[in-house]
Short mmCIF file of C-alpha atoms in Angstrom, two decimals:
data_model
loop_
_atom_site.label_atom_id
_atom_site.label_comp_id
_atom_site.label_asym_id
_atom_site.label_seq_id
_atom_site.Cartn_x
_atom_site.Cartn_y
_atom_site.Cartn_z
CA UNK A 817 -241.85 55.37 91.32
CA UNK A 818 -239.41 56.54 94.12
CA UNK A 819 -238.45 59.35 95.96
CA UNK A 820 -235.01 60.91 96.81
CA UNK A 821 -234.86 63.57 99.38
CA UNK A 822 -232.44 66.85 98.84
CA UNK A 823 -230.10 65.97 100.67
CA UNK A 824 -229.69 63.28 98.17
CA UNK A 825 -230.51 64.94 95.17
CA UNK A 826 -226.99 66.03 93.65
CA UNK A 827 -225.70 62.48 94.58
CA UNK A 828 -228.25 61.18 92.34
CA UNK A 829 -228.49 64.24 89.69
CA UNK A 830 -226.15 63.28 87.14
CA UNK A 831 -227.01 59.66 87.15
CA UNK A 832 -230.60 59.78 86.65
CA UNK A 833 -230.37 62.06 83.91
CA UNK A 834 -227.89 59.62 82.33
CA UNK A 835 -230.48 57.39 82.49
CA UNK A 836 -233.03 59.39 80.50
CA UNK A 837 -230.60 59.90 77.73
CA UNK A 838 -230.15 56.20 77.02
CA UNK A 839 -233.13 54.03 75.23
CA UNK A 840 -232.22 50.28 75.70
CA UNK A 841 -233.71 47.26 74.03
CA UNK A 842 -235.33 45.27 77.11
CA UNK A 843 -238.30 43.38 76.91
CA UNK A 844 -241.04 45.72 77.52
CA UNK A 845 -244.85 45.56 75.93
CA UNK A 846 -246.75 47.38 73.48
CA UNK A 847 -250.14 46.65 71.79
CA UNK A 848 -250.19 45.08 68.70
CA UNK A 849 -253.15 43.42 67.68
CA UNK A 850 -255.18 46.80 67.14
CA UNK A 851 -257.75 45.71 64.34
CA UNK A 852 -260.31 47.93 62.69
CA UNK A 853 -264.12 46.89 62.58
CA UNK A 854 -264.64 47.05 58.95
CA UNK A 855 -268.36 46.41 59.73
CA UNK A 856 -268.96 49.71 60.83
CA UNK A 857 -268.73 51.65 57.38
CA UNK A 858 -267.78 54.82 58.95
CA UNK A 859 -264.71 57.06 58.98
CA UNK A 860 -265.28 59.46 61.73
CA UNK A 861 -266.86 57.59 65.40
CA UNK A 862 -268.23 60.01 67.53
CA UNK A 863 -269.72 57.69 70.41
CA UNK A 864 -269.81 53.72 72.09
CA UNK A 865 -271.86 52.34 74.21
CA UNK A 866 -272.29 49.08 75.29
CA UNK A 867 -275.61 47.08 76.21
CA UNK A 868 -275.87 44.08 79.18
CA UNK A 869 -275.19 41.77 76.61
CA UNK A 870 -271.85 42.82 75.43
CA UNK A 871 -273.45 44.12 72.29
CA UNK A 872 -271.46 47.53 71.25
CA UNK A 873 -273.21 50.72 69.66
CA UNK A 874 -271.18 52.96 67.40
CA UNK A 875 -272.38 56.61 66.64
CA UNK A 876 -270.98 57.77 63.54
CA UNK A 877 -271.17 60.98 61.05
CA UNK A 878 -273.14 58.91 59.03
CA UNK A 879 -275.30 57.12 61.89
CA UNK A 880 -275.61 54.64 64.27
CA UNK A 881 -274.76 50.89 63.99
CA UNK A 882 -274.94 48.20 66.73
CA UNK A 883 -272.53 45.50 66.71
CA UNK A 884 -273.85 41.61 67.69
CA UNK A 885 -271.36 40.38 70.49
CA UNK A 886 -271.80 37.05 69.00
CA UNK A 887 -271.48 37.29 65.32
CA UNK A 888 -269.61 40.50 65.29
CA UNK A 889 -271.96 41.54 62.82
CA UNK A 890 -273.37 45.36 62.33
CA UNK A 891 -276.79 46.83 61.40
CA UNK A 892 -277.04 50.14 61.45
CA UNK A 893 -279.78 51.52 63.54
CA UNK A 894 -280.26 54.87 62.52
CA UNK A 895 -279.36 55.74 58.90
CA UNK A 896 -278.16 59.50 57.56
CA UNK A 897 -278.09 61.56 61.16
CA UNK A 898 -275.06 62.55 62.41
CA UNK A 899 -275.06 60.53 66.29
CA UNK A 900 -273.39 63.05 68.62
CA UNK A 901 -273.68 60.88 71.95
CA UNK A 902 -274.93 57.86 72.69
CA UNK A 903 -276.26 55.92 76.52
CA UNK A 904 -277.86 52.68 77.06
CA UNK A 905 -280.51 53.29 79.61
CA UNK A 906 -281.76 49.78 81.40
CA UNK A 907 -285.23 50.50 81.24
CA UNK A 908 -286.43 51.63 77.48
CA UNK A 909 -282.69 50.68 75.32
CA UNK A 910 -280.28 52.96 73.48
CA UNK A 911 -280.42 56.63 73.18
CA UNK A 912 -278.89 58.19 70.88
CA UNK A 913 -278.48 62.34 70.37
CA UNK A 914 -278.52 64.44 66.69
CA UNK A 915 -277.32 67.35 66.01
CA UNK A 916 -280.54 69.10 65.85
CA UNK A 917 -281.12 69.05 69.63
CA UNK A 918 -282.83 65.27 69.87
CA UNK A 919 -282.95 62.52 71.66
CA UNK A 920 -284.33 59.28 70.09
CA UNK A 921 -284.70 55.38 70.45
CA UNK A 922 -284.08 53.93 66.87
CA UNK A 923 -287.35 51.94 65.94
CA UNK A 924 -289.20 53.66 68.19
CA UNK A 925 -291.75 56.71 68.42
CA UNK A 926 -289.90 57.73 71.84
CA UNK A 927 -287.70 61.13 70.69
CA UNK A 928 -287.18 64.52 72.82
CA UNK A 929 -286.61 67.76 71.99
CA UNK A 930 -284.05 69.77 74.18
CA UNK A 931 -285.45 73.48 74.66
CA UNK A 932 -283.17 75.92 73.75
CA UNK A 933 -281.17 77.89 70.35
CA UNK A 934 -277.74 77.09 69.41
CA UNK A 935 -277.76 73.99 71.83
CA UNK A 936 -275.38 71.25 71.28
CA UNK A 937 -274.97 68.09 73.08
CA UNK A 938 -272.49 66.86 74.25
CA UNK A 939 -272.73 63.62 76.53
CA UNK A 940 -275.14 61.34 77.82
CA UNK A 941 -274.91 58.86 80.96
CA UNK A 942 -277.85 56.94 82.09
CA UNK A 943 -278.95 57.04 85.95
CA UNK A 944 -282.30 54.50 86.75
CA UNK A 945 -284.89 55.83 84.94
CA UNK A 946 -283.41 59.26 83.75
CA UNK A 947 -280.70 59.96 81.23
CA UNK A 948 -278.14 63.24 82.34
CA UNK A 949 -277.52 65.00 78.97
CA UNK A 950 -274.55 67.55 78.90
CA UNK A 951 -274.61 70.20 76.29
CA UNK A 952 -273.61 73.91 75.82
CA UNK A 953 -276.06 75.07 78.02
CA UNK A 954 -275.80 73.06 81.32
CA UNK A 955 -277.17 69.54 81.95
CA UNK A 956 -280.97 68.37 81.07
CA UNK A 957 -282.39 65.71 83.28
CA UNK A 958 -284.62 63.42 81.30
CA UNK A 959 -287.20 61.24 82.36
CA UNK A 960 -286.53 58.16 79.80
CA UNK A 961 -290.30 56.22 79.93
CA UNK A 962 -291.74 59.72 79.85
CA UNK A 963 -289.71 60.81 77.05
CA UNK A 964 -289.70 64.30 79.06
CA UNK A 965 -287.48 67.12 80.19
CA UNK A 966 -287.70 66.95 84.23
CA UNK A 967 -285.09 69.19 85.37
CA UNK A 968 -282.22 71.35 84.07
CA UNK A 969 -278.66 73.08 86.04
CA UNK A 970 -277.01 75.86 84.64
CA UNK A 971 -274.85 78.46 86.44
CA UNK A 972 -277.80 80.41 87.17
CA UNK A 973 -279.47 77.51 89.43
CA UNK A 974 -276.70 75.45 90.57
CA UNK A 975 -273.05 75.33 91.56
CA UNK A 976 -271.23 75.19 88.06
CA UNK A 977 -268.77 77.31 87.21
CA UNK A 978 -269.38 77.21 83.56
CA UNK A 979 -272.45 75.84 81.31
CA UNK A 980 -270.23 74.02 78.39
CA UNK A 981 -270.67 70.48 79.82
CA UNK A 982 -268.00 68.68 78.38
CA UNK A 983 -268.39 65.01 80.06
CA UNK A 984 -270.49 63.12 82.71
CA UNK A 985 -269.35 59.97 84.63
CA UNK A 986 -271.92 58.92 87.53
CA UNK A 987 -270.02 55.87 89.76
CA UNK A 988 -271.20 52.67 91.07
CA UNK A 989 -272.34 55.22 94.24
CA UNK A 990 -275.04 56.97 91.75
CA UNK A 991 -272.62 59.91 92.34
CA UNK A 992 -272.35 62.44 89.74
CA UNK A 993 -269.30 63.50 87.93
CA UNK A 994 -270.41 66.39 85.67
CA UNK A 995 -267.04 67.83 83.68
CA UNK A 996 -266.87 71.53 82.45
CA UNK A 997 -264.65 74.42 81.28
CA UNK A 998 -264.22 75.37 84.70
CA UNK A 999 -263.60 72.38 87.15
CA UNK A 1000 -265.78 69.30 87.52
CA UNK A 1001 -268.96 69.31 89.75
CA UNK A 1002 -269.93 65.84 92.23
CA UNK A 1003 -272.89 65.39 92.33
CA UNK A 1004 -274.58 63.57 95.84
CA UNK A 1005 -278.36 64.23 96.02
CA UNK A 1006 -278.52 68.18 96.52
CA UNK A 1007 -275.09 68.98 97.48
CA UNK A 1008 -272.81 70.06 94.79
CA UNK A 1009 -268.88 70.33 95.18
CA UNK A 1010 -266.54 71.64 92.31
CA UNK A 1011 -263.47 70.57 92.03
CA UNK A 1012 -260.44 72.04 89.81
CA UNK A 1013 -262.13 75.50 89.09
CA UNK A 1014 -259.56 76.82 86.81
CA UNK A 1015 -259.26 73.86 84.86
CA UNK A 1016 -260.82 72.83 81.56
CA UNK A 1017 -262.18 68.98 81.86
CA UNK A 1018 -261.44 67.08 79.23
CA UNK A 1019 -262.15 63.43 80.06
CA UNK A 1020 -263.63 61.22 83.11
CA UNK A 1021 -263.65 57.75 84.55
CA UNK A 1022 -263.45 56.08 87.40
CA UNK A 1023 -262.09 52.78 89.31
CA UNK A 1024 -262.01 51.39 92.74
CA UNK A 1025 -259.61 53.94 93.58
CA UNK A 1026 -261.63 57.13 92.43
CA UNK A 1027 -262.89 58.69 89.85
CA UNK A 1028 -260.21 60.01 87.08
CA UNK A 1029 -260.21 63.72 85.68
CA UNK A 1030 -258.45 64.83 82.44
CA UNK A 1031 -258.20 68.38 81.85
CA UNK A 1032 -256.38 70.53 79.65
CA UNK A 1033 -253.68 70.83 81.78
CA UNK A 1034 -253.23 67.74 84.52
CA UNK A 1035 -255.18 64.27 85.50
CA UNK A 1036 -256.01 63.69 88.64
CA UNK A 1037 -257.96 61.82 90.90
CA UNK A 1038 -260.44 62.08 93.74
CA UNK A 1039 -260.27 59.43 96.32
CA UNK A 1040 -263.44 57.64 98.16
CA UNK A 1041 -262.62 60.05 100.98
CA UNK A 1042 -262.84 63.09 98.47
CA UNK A 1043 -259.70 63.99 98.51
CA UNK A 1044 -258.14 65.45 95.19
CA UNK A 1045 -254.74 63.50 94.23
CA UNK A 1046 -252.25 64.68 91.06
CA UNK A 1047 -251.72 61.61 89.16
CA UNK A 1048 -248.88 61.46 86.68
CA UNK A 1049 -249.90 62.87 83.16
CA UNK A 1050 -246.51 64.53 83.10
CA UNK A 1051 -244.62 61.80 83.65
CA UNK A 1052 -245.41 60.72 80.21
CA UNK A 1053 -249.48 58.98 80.88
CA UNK A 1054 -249.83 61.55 77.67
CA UNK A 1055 -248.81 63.89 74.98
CA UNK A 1056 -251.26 66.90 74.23
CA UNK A 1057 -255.02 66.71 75.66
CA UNK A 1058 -256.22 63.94 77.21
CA UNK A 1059 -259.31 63.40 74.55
CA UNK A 1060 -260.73 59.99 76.61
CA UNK A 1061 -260.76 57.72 79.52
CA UNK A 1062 -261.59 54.53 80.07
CA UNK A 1063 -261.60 51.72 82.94
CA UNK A 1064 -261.32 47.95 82.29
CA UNK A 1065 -262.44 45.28 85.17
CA UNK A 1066 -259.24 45.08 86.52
CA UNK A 1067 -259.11 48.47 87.16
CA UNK A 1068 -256.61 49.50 84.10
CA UNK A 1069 -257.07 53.03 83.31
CA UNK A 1070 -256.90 53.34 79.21
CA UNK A 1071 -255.65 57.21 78.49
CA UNK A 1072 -256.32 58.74 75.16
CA UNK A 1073 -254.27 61.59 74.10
CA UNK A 1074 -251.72 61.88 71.01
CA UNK A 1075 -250.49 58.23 72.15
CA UNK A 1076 -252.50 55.73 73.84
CA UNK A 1077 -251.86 54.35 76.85
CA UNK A 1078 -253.21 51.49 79.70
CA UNK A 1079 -251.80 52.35 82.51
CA UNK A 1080 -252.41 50.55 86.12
CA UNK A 1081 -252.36 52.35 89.23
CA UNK A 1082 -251.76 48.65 90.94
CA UNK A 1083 -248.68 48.14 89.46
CA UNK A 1084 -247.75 51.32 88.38
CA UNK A 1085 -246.99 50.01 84.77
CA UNK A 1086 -247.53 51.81 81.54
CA UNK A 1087 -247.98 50.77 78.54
CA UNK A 1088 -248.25 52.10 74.92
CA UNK A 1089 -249.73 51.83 71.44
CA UNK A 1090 -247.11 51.17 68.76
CA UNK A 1091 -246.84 54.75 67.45
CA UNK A 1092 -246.94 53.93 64.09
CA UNK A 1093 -249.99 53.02 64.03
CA UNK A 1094 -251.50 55.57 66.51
CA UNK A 1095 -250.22 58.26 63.79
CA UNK A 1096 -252.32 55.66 61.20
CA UNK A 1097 -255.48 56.04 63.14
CA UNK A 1098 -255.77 59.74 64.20
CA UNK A 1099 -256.89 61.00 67.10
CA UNK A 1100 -259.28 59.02 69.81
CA UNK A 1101 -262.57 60.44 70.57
CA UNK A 1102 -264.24 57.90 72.25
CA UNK A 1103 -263.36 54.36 74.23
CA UNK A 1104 -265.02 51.42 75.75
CA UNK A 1105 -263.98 48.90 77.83
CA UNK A 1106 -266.39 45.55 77.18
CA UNK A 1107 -267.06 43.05 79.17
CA UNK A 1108 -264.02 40.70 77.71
CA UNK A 1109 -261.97 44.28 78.86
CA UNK A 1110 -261.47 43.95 75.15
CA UNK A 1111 -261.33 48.34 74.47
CA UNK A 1112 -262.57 49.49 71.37
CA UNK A 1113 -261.43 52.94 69.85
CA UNK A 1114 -263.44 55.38 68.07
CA UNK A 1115 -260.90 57.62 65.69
CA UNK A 1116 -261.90 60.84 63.68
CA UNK A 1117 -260.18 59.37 60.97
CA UNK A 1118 -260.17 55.09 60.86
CA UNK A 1119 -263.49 54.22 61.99
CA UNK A 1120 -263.61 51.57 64.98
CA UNK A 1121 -260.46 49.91 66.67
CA UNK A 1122 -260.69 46.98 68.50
CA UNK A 1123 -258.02 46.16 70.83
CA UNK A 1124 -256.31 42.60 72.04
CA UNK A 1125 -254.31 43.72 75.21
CA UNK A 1126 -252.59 40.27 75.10
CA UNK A 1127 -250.54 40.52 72.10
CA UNK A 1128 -247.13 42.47 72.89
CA UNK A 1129 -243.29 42.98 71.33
CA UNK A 1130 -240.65 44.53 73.05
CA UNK A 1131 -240.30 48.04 73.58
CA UNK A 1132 -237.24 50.53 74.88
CA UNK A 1133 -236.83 51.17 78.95
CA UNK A 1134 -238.04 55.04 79.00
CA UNK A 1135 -237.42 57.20 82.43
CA UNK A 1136 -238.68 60.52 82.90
CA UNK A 1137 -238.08 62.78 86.24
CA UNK A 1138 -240.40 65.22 87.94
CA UNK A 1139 -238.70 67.86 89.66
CA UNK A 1140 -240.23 69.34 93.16
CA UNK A 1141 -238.85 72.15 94.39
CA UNK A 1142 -238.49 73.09 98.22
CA UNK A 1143 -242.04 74.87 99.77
CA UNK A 1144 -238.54 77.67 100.67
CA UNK A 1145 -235.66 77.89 99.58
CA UNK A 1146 -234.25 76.89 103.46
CA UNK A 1147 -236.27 73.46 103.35
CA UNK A 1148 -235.73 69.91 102.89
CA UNK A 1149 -238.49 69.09 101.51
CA UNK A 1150 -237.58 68.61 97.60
CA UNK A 1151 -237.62 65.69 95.37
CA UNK A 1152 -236.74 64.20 92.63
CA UNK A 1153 -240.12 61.47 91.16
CA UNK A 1154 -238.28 59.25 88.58
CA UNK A 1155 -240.61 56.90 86.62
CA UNK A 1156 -239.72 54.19 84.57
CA UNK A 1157 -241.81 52.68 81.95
CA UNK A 1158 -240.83 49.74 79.16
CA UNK A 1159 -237.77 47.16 79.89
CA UNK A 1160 -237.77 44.99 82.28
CA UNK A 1161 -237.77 45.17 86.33
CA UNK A 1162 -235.90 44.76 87.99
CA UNK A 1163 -234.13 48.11 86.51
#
């Protein structure tokens, strides 16, 4: 991406539009080799988690299967229940959530209970010994080799802005990223801050660079030095909501919305699913990143998608332009952001 200054900006107005209007065949990239796992005998994923030895858990409507890294086999796990969230805790194994407010390790006589009526959970992440569970009434803190509620943050008792928890990332830092309907909460021992208090999270993640915040509205992301930074949602990252986010070893950030998209905040390079099949597979609800950064894709519709990010075709050049508009109407301080994605540099 570049910038041109006001003073520039009618010089360059009628070109850059130009530009937008025309799609050209260059050689650009978009995934092809999208497969489904037709072990997993599901139709609707809901959760994936992934164990230290590359083996992949898939919570389903109809359960929860585990997928052997080596044989790419599937058992299922947990036969009948509905798997709402899933976490891989290091100490005690997989965790997996039901609908009727519990916590359980399949094969095992471990299980909790979340207190509470009407509760529904939402996310789990794993931190040492305890798993963070995010429902519809705040987060639980559970002790996982007690099998035991140890703590629990609502609005009343905390700083959130809202009790609808709708994700939790905690970062290489054992920082905590807790996600709501009003602004996302960071979590460092017992100071809160809340970032984005209007805005309804949708999605988190994180990189070297930050951690990564879908809402409703915008992505952004907050620096090491906790700094909030815009990223670039409107300049095409996504179409609708932003329903998943996920980070590959390289840093690649893969963006789930009504398209799919790896994009790298090295390079600055997007790329996109073939929409054809995107429209095929319905929406993304959950995503993984293994540790071949192969990503695997749980639809509401088509099960489990595994994804080869070598295999490309060509795709058009695409440009899109964010207009900012002087602080007053006096100042020089506008700009035009073009971004170009597909075809070939240099443009």
């Amino acid at each position: 991406a570049f910038t041109i200054l006001q003073s520039d900006m009618m010089k360059y107005f009628t070109a850059i539009f130009t530009l937008l209007a025309v799609s050209t065949s260059i050689g650009a990239q978009s995934f092809t080799n999208v497969t489904p796992v037709s072990e997993v005998q599901a139709s609707s994923v809901t959760a994936i988690a992934i164990d230290p030895e590359n083996n992949k858990y898939v919570g389903t409507d109809i359960g929860l299967f585990v997928i052997d890294h080596e044989t790419g086999d599937a058992e299922i796990l947990l036969r009948g229940d509905t798997v709402l969230a899933l976490a891989w805790q290091t100490r005690t194994g997989i965790w997996a959530a039901r609908t009727d407010n519990v916590l359980l390790q399949p094969n095992t006589d471990r299980r909790i209970e979340l207190p509470g009526d009407s509760l529904t959970i939402s996310c789990i992440e794993s931190l040492g010994g305890q798993l963070w569970v995010g429902t519809n009434a705040g987060v639980f803190v559970v002790s996982a080799e007690k099998a035991k509620v140890i703590d629990h943050f609502t609005v009343d008792n905390s700083k959130l802005e809202s009790d609808r928890i709708t994700a939790i990332y905690i970062d290489k830092s054992r920082i905590k990223w807790i996600g709501t309907e009003r602004g996302v909460a960071r979590v460092v021992g017992e100071k809160w801050k809340v970032y984005e208090k209007d805005a309804q999270i949708t999605a988190l993640t994180g990189n070297a660079e930050g951690t990564w915040i879908a809402s409703t509205e915008e992505m952004g992301l907050v620096d090491p030095l906790n700094r909030w930074r815009p990223t670039a949602v409107e300049d095409g990252l996504s179409i609708g909501e932003v329903r998943a986010l996920a980070a590959d070893k390289k840093g690649r950030i893969y963006i789930a919305s009504d398209v799919f998209v790896q994009f790298d905040p090295y390079t600055d390079e997007a790329i996109t699913l073939d929409n054809s099949y995107a429209a095929e597979a319905g929406p993304a609800v959950a995503l993984l990143c293994d540790q071949d950064d192969k990503v695997w894709i749980g639809t509401a519709d088509l099960g489990v998608l595994q994804m080869d990010m070598e295999a490309t075709v060509d795709q058009p050049l695409v440009a899109t332009v964010n207009v900012e508009h002087p602080a007053c109407s006096q100042d020089k301080d506008g700009a035009l952001r073009l971004r170009v994605g597909g075809g070939a540099p240099p443009y």
